[in-house]
JSON list of C-alpha atoms in Angstrom, two decimals:
[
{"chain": "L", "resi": 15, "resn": "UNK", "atom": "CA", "xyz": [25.29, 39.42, -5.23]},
{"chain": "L", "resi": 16, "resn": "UNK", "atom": "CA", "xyz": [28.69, 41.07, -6.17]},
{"chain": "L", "resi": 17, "resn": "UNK", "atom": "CA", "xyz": [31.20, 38.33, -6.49]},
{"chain": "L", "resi": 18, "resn": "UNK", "atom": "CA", "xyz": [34.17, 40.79, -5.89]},
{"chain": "L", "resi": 19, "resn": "UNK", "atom": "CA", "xyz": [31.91, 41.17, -2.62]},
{"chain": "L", "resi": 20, "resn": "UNK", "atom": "CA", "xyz": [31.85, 37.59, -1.86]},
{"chain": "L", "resi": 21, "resn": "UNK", "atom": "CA", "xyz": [35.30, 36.77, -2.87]},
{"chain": "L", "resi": 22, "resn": "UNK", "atom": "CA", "xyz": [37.45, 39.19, -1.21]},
{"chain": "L", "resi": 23, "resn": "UNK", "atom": "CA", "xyz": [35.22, 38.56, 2.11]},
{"chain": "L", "resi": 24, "resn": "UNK", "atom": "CA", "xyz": [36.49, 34.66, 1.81]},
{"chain": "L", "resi": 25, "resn": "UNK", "atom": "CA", "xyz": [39.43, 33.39, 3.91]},
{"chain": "L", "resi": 26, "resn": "UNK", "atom": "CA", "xyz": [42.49, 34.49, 2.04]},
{"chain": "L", "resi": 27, "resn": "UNK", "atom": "CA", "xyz": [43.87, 30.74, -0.19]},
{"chain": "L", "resi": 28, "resn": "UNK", "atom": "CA", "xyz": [47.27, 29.82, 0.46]},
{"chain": "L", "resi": 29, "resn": "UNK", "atom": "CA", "xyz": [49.54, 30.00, -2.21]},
{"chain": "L", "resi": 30, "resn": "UNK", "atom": "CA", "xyz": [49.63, 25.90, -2.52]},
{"chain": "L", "resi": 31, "resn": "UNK", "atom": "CA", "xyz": [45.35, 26.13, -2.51]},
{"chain": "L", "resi": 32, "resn": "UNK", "atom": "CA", "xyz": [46.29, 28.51, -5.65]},
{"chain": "L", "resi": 33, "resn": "UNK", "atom": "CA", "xyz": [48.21, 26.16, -7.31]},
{"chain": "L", "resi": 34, "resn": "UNK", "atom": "CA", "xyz": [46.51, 23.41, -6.58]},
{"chain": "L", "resi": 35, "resn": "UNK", "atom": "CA", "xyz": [43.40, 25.16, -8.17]},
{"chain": "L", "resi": 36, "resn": "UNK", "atom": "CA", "xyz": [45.11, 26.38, -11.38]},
{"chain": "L", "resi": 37, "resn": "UNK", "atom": "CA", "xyz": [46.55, 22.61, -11.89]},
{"chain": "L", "resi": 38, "resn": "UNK", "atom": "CA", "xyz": [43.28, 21.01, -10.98]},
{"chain": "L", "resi": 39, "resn": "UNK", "atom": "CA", "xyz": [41.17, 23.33, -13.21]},
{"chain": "L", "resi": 40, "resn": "UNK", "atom": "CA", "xyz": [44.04, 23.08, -16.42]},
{"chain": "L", "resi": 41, "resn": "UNK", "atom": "CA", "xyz": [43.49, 19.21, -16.39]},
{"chain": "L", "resi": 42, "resn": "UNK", "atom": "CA", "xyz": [39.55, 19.80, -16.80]},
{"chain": "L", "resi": 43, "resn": "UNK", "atom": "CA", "xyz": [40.19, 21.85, -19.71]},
{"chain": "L", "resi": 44, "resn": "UNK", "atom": "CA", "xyz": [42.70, 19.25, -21.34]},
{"chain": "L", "resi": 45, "resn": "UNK", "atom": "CA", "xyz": [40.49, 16.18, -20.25]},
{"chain": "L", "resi": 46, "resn": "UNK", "atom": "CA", "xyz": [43.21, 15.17, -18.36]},
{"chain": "L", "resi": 47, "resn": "UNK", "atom": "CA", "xyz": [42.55, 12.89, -15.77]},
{"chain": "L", "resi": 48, "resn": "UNK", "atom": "CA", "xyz": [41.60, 14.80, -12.21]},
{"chain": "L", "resi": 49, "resn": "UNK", "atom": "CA", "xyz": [43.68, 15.98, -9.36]},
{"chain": "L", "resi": 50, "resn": "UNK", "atom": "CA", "xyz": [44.69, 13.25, -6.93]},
{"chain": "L", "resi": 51, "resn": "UNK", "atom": "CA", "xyz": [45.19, 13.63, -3.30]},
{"chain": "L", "resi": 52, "resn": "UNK", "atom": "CA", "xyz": [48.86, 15.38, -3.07]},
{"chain": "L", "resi": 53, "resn": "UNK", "atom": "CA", "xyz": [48.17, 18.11, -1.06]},
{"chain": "L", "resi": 54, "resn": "UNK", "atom": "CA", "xyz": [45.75, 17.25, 1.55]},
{"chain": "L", "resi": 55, "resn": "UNK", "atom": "CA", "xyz": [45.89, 20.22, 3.48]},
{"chain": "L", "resi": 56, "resn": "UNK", "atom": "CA", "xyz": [45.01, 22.47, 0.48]},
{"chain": "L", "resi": 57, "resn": "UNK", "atom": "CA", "xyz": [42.43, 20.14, -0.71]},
{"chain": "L", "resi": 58, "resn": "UNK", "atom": "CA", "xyz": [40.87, 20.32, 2.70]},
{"chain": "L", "resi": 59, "resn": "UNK", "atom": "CA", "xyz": [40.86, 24.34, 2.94]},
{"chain": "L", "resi": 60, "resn": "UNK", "atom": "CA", "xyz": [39.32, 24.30, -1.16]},
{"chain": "L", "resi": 61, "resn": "UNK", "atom": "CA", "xyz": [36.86, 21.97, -0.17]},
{"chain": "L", "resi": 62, "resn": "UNK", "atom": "CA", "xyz": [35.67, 24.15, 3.35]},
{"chain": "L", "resi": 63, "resn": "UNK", "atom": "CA", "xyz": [35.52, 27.11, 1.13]},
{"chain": "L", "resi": 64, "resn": "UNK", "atom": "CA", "xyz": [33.26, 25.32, -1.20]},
{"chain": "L", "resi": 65, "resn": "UNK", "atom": "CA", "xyz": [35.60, 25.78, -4.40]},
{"chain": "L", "resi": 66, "resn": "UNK", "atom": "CA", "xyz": [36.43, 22.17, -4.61]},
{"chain": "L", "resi": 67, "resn": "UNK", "atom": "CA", "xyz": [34.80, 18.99, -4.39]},
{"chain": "L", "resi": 68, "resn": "UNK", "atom": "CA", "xyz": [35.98, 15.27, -4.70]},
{"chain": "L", "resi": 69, "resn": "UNK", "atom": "CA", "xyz": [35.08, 11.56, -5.15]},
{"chain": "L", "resi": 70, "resn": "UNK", "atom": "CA", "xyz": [36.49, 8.44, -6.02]},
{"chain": "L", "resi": 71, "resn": "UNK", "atom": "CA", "xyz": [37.90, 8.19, -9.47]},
{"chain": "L", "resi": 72, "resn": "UNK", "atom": "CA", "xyz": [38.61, 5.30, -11.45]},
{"chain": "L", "resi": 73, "resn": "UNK", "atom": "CA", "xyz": [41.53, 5.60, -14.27]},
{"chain": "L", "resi": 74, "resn": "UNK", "atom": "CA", "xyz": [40.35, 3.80, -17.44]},
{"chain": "L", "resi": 75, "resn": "UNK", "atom": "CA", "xyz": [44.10, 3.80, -18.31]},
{"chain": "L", "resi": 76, "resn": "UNK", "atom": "CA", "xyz": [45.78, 2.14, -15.37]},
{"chain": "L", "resi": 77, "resn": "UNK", "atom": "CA", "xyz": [42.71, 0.97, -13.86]},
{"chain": "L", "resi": 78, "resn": "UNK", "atom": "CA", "xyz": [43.56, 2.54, -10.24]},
{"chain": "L", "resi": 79, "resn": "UNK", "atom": "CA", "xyz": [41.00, 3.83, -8.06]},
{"chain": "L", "resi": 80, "resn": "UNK", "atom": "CA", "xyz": [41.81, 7.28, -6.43]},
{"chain": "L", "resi": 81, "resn": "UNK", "atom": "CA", "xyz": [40.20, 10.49, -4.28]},
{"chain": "L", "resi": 82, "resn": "UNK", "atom": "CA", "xyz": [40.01, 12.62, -6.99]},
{"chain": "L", "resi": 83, "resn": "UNK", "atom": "CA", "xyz": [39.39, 16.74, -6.93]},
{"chain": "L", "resi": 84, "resn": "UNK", "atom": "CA", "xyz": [37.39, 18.68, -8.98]},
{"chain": "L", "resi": 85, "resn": "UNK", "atom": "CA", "xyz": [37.11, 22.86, -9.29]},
{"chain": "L", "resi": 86, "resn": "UNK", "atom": "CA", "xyz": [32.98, 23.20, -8.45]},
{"chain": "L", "resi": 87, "resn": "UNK", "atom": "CA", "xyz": [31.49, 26.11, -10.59]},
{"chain": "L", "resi": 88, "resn": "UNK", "atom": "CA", "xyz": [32.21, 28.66, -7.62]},
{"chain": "L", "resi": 89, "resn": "UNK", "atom": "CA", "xyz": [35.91, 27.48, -7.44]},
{"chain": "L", "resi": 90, "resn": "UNK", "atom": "CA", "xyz": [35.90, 28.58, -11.11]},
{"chain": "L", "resi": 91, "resn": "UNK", "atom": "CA", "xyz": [33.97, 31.47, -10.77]},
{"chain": "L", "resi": 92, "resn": "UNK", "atom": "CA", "xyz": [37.01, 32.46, -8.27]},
{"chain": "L", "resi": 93, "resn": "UNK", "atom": "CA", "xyz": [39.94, 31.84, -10.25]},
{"chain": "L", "resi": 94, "resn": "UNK", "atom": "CA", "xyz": [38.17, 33.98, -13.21]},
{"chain": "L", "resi": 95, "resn": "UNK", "atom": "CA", "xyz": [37.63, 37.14, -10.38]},
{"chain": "L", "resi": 96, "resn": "UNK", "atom": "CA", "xyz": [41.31, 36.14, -8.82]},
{"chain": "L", "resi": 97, "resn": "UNK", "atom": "CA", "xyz": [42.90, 36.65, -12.45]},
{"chain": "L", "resi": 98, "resn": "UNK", "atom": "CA", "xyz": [41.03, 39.71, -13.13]},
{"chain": "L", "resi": 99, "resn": "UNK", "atom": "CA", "xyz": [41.63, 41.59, -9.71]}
]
């Protein structure tokens, strides 16, 4: 199926779910550790849409145990058609 299709029929994201995204996904590619729980209302809308998910996460740094997000393959898949539209 067409993802310009899919995509632009999806609830419109908020411009926090946006950012939140773009942050999220530029820790993956710097092997950062992963998103933690600072915008719970975003995180929520990402995860109904199916373009995040999250589990717990436990830093090997500090040792501290968090909800941590992750961009899914769609959520990627999104921000590459959101960047080209």
């Amino acid at each position: 199926m067409n993802k310009n299709k899919i995509f632009s029929g999806m609830k419109a994201l908020t411009p926090a779910m946006l950012e939140m995204m773009m942050d999220c996904h530029e820790r993956e590619l710097q092997t950062l550790e992963p998103c933690d729980t600072y915008k719970t209302q975003s995180a929520k809308g990402l995860i109904q849409r199916g373009l995040f998910t999250s589990r717990m996460y436990t830093s090997p740094t500090t040792k501290r145990t968090y909800m941590a997000f992750y961009v899914t393959q769609k959520g990627k898949e999104y921000l590459e058609w959101y960047t080209r539209k």
